GROMACS .gro file of C-alpha atoms in nm:
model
  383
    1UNK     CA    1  13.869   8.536   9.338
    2UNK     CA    2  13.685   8.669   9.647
    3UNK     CA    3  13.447   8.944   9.592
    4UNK     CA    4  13.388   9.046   9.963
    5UNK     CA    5  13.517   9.456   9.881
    6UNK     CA    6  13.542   9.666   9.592
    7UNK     CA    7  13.892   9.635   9.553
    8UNK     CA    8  13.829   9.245   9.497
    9UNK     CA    9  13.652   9.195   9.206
   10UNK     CA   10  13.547   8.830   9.021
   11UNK     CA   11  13.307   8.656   8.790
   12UNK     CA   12  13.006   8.556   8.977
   13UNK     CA   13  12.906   8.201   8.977
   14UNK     CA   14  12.574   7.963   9.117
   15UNK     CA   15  12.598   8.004   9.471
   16UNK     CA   16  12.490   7.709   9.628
   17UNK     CA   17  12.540   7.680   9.972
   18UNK     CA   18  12.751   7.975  10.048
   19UNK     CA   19  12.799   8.127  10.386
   20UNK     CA   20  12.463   8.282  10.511
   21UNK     CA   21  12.431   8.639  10.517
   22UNK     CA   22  12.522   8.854  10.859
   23UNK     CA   23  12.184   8.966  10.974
   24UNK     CA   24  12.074   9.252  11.185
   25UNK     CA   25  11.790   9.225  11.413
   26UNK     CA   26  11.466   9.337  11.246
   27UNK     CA   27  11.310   9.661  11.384
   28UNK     CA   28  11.640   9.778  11.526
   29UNK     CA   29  11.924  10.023  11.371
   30UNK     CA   30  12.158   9.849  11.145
   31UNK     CA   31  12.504   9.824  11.343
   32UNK     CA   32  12.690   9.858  11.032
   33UNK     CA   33  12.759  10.122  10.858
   34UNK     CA   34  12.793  10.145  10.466
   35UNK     CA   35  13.116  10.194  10.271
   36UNK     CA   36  13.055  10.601  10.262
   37UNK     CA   37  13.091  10.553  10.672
   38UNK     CA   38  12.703  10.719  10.707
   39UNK     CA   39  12.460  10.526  10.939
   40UNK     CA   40  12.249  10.244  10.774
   41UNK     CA   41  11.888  10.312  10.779
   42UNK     CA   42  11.649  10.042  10.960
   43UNK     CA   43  11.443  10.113  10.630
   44UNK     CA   44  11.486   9.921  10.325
   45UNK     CA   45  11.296   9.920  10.028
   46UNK     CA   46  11.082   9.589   9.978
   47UNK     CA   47  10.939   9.654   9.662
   48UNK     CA   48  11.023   9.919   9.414
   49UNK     CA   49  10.997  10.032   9.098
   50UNK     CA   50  11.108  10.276   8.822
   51UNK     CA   51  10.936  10.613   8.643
   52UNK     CA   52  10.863  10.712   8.306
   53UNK     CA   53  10.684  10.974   8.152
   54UNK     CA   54  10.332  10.935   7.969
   55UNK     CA   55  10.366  10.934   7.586
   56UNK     CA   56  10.074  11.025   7.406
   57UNK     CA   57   9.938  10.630   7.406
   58UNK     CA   58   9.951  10.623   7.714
   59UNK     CA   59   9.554  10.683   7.802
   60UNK     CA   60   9.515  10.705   8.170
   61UNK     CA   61   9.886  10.863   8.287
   62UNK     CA   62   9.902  11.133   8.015
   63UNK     CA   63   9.548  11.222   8.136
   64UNK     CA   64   9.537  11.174   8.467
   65UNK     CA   65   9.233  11.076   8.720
   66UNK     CA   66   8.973  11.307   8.862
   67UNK     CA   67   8.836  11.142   9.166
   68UNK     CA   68   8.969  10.786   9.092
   69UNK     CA   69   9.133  10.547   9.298
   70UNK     CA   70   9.415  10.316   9.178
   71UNK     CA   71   9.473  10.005   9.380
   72UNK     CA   72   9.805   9.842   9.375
   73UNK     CA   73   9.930   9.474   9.451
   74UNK     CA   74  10.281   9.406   9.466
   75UNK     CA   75  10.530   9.084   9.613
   76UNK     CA   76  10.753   9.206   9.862
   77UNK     CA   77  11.080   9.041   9.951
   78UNK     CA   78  11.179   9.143  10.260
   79UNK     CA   79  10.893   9.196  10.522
   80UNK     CA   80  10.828   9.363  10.869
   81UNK     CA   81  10.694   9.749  10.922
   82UNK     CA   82  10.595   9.908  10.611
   83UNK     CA   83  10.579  10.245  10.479
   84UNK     CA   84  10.501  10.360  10.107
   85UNK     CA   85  10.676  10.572   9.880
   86UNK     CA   86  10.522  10.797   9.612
   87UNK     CA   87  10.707  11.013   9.300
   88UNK     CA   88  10.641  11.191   9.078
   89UNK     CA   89  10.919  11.249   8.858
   90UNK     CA   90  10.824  11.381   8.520
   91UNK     CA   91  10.530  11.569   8.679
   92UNK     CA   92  10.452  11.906   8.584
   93UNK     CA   93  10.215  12.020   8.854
   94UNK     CA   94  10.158  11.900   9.250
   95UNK     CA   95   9.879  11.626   9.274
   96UNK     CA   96   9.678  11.529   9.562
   97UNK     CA   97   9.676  11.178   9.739
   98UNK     CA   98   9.452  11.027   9.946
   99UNK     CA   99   9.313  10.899  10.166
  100UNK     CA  100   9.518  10.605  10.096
  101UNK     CA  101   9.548  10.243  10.262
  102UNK     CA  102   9.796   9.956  10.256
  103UNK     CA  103   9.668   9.608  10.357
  104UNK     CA  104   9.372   9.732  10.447
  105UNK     CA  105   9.513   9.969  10.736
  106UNK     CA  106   9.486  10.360  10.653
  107UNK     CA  107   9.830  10.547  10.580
  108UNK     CA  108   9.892  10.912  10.693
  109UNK     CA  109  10.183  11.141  10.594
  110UNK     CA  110  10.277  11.343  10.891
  111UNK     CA  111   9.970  11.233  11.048
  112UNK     CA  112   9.736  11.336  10.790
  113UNK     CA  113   9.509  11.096  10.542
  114UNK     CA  114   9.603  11.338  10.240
  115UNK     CA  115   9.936  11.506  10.133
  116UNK     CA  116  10.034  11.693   9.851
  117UNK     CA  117  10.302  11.557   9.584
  118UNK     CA  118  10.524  11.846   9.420
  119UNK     CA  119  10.595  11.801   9.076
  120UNK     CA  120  10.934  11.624   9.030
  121UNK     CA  121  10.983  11.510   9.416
  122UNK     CA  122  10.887  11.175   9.623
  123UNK     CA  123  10.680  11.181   9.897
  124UNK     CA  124  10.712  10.901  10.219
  125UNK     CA  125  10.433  10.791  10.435
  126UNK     CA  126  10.455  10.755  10.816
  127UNK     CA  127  10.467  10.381  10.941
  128UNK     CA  128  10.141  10.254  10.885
  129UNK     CA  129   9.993  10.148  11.220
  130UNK     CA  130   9.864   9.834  11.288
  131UNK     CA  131  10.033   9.628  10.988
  132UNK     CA  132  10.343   9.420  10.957
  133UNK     CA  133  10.384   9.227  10.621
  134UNK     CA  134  10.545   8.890  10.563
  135UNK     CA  135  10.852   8.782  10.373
  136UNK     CA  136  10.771   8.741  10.000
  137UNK     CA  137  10.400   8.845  10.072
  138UNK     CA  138  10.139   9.029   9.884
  139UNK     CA  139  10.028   9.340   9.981
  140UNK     CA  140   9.738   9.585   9.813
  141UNK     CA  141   9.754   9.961   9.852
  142UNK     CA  142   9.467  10.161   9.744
  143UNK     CA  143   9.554  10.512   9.693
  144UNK     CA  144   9.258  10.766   9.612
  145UNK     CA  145   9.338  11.101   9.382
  146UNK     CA  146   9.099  11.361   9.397
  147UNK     CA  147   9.240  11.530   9.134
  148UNK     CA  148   9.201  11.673   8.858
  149UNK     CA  149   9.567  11.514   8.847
  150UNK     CA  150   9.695  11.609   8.543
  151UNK     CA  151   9.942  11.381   8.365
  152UNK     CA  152  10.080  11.123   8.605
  153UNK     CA  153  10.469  11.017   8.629
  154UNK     CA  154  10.455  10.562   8.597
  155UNK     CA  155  10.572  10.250   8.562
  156UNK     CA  156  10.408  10.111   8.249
  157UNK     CA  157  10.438   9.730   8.238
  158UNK     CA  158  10.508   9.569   8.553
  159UNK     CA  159  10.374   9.237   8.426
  160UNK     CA  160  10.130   9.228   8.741
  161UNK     CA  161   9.784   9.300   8.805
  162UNK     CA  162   9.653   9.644   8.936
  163UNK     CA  163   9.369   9.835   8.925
  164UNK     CA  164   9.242  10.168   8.792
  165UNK     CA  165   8.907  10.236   8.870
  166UNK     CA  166   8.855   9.894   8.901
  167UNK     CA  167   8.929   9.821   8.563
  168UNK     CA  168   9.267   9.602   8.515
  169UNK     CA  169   9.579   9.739   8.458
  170UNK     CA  170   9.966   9.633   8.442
  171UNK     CA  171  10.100  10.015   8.496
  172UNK     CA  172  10.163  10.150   8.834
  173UNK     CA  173  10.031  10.526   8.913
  174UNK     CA  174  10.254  10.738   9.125
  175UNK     CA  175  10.341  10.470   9.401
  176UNK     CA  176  10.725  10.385   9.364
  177UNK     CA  177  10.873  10.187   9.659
  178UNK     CA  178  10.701   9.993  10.007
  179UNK     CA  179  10.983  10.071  10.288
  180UNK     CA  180  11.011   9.791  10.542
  181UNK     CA  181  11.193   9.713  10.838
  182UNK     CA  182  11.228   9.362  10.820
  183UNK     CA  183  11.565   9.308  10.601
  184UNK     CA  184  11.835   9.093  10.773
  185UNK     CA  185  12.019   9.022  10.419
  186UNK     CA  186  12.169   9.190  10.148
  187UNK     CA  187  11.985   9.524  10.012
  188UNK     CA  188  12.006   9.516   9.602
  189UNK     CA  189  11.896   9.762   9.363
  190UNK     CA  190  11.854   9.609   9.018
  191UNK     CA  191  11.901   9.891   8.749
  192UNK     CA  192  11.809   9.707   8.425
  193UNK     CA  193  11.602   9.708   8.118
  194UNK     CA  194  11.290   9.476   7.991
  195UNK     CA  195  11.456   9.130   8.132
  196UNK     CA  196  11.510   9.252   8.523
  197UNK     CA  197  11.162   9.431   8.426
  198UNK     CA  198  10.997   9.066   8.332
  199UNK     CA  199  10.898   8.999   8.009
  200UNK     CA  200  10.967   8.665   7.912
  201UNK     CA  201  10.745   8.565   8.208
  202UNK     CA  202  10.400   8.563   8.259
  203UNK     CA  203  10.225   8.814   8.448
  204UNK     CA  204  10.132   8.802   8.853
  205UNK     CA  205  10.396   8.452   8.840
  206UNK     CA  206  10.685   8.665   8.994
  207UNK     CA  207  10.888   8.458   8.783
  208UNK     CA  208  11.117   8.763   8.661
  209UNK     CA  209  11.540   8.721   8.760
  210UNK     CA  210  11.491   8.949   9.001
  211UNK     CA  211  11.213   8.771   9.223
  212UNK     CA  212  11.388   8.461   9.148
  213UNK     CA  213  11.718   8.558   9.312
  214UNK     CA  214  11.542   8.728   9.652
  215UNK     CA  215  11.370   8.378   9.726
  216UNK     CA  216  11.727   8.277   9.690
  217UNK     CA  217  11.812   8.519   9.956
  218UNK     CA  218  11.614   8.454  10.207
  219UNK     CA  219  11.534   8.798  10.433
  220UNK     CA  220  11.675   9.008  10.171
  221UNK     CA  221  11.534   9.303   9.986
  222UNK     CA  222  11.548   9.389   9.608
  223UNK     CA  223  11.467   9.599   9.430
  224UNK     CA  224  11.373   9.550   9.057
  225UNK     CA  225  11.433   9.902   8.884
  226UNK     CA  226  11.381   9.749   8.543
  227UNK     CA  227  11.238   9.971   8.257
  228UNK     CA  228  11.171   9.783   7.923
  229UNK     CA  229  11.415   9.933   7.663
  230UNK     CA  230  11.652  10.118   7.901
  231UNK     CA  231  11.999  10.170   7.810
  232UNK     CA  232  12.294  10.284   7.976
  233UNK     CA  233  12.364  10.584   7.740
  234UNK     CA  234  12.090  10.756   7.579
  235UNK     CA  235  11.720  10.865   7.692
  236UNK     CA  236  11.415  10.781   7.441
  237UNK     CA  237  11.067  10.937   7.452
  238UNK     CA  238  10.879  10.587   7.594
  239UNK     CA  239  11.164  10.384   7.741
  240UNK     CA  240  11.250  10.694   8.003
  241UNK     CA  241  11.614  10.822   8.065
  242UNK     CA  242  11.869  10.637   8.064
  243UNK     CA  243  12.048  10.444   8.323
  244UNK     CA  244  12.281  10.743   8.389
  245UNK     CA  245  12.050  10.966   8.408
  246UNK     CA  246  11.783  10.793   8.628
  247UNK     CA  247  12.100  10.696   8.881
  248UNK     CA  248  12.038  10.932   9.134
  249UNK     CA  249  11.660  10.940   9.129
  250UNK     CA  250  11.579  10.576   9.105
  251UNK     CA  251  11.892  10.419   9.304
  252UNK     CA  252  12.061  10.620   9.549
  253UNK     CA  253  11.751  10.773   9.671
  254UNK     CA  254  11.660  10.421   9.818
  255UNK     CA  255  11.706  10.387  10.194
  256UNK     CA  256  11.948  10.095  10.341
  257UNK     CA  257  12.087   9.984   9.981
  258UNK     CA  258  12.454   9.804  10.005
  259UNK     CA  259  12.455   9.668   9.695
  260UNK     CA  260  12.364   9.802   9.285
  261UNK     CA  261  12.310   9.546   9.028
  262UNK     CA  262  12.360   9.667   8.665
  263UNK     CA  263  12.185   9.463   8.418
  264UNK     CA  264  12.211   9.693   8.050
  265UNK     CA  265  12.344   9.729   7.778
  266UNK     CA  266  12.190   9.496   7.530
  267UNK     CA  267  11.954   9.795   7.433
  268UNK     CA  268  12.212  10.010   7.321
  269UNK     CA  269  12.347   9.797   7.088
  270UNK     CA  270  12.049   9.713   6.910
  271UNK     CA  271  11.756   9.969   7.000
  272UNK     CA  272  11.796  10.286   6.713
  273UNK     CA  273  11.993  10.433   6.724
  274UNK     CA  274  12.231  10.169   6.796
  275UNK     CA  275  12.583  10.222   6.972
  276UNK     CA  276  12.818  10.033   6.785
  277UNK     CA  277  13.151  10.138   6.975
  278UNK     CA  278  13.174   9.947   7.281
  279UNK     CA  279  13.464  10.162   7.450
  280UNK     CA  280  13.133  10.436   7.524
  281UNK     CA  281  12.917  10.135   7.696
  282UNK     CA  282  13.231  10.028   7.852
  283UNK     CA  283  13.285  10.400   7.975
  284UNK     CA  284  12.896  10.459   8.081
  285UNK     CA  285  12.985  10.105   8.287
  286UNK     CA  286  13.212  10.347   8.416
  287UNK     CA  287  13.062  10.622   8.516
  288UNK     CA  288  12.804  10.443   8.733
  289UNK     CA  289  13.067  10.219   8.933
  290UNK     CA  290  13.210  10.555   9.029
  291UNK     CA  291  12.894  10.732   9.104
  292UNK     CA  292  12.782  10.386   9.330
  293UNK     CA  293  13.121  10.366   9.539
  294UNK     CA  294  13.092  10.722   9.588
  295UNK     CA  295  12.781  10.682   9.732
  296UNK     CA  296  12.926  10.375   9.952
  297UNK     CA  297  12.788  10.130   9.745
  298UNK     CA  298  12.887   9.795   9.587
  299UNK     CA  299  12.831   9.776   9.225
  300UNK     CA  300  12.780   9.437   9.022
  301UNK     CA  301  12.733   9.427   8.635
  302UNK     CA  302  12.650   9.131   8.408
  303UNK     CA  303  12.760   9.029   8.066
  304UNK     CA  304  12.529   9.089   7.797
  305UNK     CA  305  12.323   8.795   7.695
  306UNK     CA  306  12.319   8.717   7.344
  307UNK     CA  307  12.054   8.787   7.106
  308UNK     CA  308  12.069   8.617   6.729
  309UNK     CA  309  11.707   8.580   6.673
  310UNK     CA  310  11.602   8.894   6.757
  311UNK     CA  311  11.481   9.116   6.460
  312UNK     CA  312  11.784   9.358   6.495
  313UNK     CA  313  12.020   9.138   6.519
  314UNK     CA  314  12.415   9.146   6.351
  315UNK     CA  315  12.690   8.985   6.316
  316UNK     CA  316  12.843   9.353   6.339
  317UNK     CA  317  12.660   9.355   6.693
  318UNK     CA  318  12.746   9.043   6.762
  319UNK     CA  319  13.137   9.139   6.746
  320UNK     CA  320  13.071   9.427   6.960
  321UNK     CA  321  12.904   9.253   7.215
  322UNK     CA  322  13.135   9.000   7.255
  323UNK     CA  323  13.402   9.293   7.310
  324UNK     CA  324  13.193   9.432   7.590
  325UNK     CA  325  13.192   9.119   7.755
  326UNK     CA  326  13.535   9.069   7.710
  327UNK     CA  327  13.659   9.408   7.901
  328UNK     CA  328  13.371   9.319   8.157
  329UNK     CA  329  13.506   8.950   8.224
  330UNK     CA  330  13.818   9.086   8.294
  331UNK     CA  331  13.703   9.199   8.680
  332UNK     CA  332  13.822   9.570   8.573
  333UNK     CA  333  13.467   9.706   8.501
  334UNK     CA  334  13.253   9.631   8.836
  335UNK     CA  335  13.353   9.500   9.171
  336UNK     CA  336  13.203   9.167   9.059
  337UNK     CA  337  13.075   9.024   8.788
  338UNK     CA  338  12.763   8.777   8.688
  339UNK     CA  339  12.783   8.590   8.351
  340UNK     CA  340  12.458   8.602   8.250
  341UNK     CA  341  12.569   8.548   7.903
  342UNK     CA  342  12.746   8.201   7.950
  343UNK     CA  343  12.458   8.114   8.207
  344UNK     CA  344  12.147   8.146   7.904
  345UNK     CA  345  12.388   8.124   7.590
  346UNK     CA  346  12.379   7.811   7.349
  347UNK     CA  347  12.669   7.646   7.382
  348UNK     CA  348  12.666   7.520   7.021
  349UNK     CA  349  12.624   7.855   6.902
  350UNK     CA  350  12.723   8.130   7.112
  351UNK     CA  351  12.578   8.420   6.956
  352UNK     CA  352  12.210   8.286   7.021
  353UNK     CA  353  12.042   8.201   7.329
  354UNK     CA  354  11.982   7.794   7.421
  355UNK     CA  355  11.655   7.740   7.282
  356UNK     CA  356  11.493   7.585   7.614
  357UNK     CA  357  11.580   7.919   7.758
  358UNK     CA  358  11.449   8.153   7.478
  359UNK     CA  359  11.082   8.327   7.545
  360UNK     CA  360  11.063   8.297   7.116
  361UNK     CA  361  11.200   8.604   7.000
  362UNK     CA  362  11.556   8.532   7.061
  363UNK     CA  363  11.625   8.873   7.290
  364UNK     CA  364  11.407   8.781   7.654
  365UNK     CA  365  11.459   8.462   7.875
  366UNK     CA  366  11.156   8.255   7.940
  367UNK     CA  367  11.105   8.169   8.345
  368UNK     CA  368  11.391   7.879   8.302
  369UNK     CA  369  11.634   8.184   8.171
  370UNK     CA  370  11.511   8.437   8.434
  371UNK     CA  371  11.587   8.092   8.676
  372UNK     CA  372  11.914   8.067   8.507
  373UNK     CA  373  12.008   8.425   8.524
  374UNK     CA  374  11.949   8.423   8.927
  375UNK     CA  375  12.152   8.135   9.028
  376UNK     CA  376  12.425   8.329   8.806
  377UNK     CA  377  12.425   8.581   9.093
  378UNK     CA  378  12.684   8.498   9.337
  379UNK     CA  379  12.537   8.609   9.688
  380UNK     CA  380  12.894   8.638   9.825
  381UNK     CA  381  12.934   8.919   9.575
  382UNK     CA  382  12.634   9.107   9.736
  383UNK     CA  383  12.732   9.156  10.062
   0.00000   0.00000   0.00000
């Protein structure tokens, strides 16, 4: 089944050798428009990711910096111009940043080395002069707060090395996307939980399903809006809102997107307290398709992958995943479909993953099931 519209929906297999990808000429305004009929922006975001708020374990955001500098190093996928993105959702007061650089070139906001972040809002740089990045390339951004900050909104694991002070950290302060201009290939959003986040994988490898399926897709952009222990339905103190709550905020705010990916579910099944009637995943499924095509946007789901192994695991939970899976296989959920599940699932028994593909603890892929889960992905289906 062809999965070129959202009226055409199907089950998304390895793509290998599909037609390429219509490209746009870098540095130029997108000729085509998106589904909602609104102009394309020549901005897409490279590297992204998602916001929660500081619990109290949390030593550095839920105090904040006076005078300190965090220093960022991401992979982009797409490359070209750049410009940075900062939020600060679960802020509580406006916080100062800057002077701030990006590859080593300084970044002003309306032509200024410092701006002010209100509490709750985002805040986009100019183009930073002087800099162009590469596809799949590094780039560091050094961002100074004068503070006193106060508690600071974050990402806290994004299995990569940054820098506080100069003192190693995996969390990311403030700093939420790098806009490029550089895209000539599908524009992806991945809203997931702890796998699209990474772990399974080691850190600074940018072996996570995510990176995996942009080196795929050559000159595309993704973004991986993973938060460990997301779910589709409820919000929890440390693993931030859930995925219908953080819509708006963390995916239709980014610039150029065509297509969302939605990769939960698993943690409302077995994450307390547990869901245990799929008909309410099924209908939170739901509710984001609609909110994504009203927005003019394509939206892909996956199958849940199973989990026997894991600590929480039942064969209760087991019966309700499979049900989920069911009513998603069926191409009446999203506009297209990948099967992660039959992609990392042991075929001898279904209800646990194959063991060359298990990280240990029987819920995360290792880097051969975030490989796995990628070339599940169906580029077709993200056009």
């Amino acid at each position: 089944m062809s999965g070129r519209g959202p009226a055409r929906r199907g089950v998304l297999t390895a793509a290998a050798g599909l037609a390429a990808v219509a490209a746009t000429a870098p540095d130029t305004q997108a000729a085509e428009a998106p589904r909602s009929g609104a102009q394309r922006s020549r901005w897409t975001t490279s590297w992204a990711t998602a916001q929660t708020a500081p619990t109290a374990t949390d030593t550095v955001a839920s105090t904040g910096l006076t005078d300190g500098t965090f220093t960022a190093t991401v992979r982009l996928s797409a490359g070209g111009q750049i410009r940075l993105r900062y939020g600060h959702a679960f802020g509580t007061v406006p916080v100062l940043i800057g002077p701030v650089t990006a590859g080593g070139q300084p970044v002003t906001f309306g032509g200024r080395p410092q701006a002010w972040i209100a509490a709750g809002a985002s805040l986009t740089s100019d183009p930073v002069t002087g800099l162009r990045t590469t596809e799949a390339g590094r780039l560091t951004v050094e961002t100074r707060l004068p503070g006193p900050t106060g508690s600071l909104s974050f990402h806290r694991n994004t299995h990569a090395s940054h820098r506080v002070d100069g003192v190693r950290t995996t969390s990311v302060y403030l700093l939420t996307g790098v806009e490029v201009t550089g895209a000539h290939g599908p524009v992806i959003a991945v809203l997931g939980d702890s796998m699209a986040e990474g772990v399974g994988t080691p850190d600074d490898a940018d072996l996570r399903w995510p990176d995996q399926l942009a080196r795929r897709l050559p000159g595309s952009a993704v973004a991986n809006l993973g938060i460990s222990g997301n779910r589709v339905l409820l919000d929890d103190p440390r693993f931030g809102p859930s995925g219908q709550a953080r819509f708006d905020r963390d995916v239709l705010s980014l610039p150029g997107l065509r297509t969302v990916f939605v990769h939960l579910g698993v943690n409302d099944l077995q994450q307390p307290p547990g869901q245990s009637d799929p008909a309410l995943v099924l209908a939170g499924y739901r509710q984001l398709v609609l909110r994504g095509r009203g927005a003019g946007l394509r939206v892909v789901g996956a199958t849940i992958t199973p989990f026997e192994g894991w600590t929480r695991w039942t064969p209760g939970l087991e019966a309700v995943r499979q049900r989920i899976n069911a009513a998603v296989r069926t191409g009446r959920v999203f506009d297209a479909v990948a099967d992660f599940d039959a992609a990392v699932r042991d075929p001898d028994r279904p209800s646990r993953m194959l063991p060359a593909h298990d990280s240990g603890d029987g819920l995360h892929p290792n880097p051969s099931g975030h490989a796995a889960l990628a070339a599940a992905v169906d580029r077709r289906h993200l056009l």
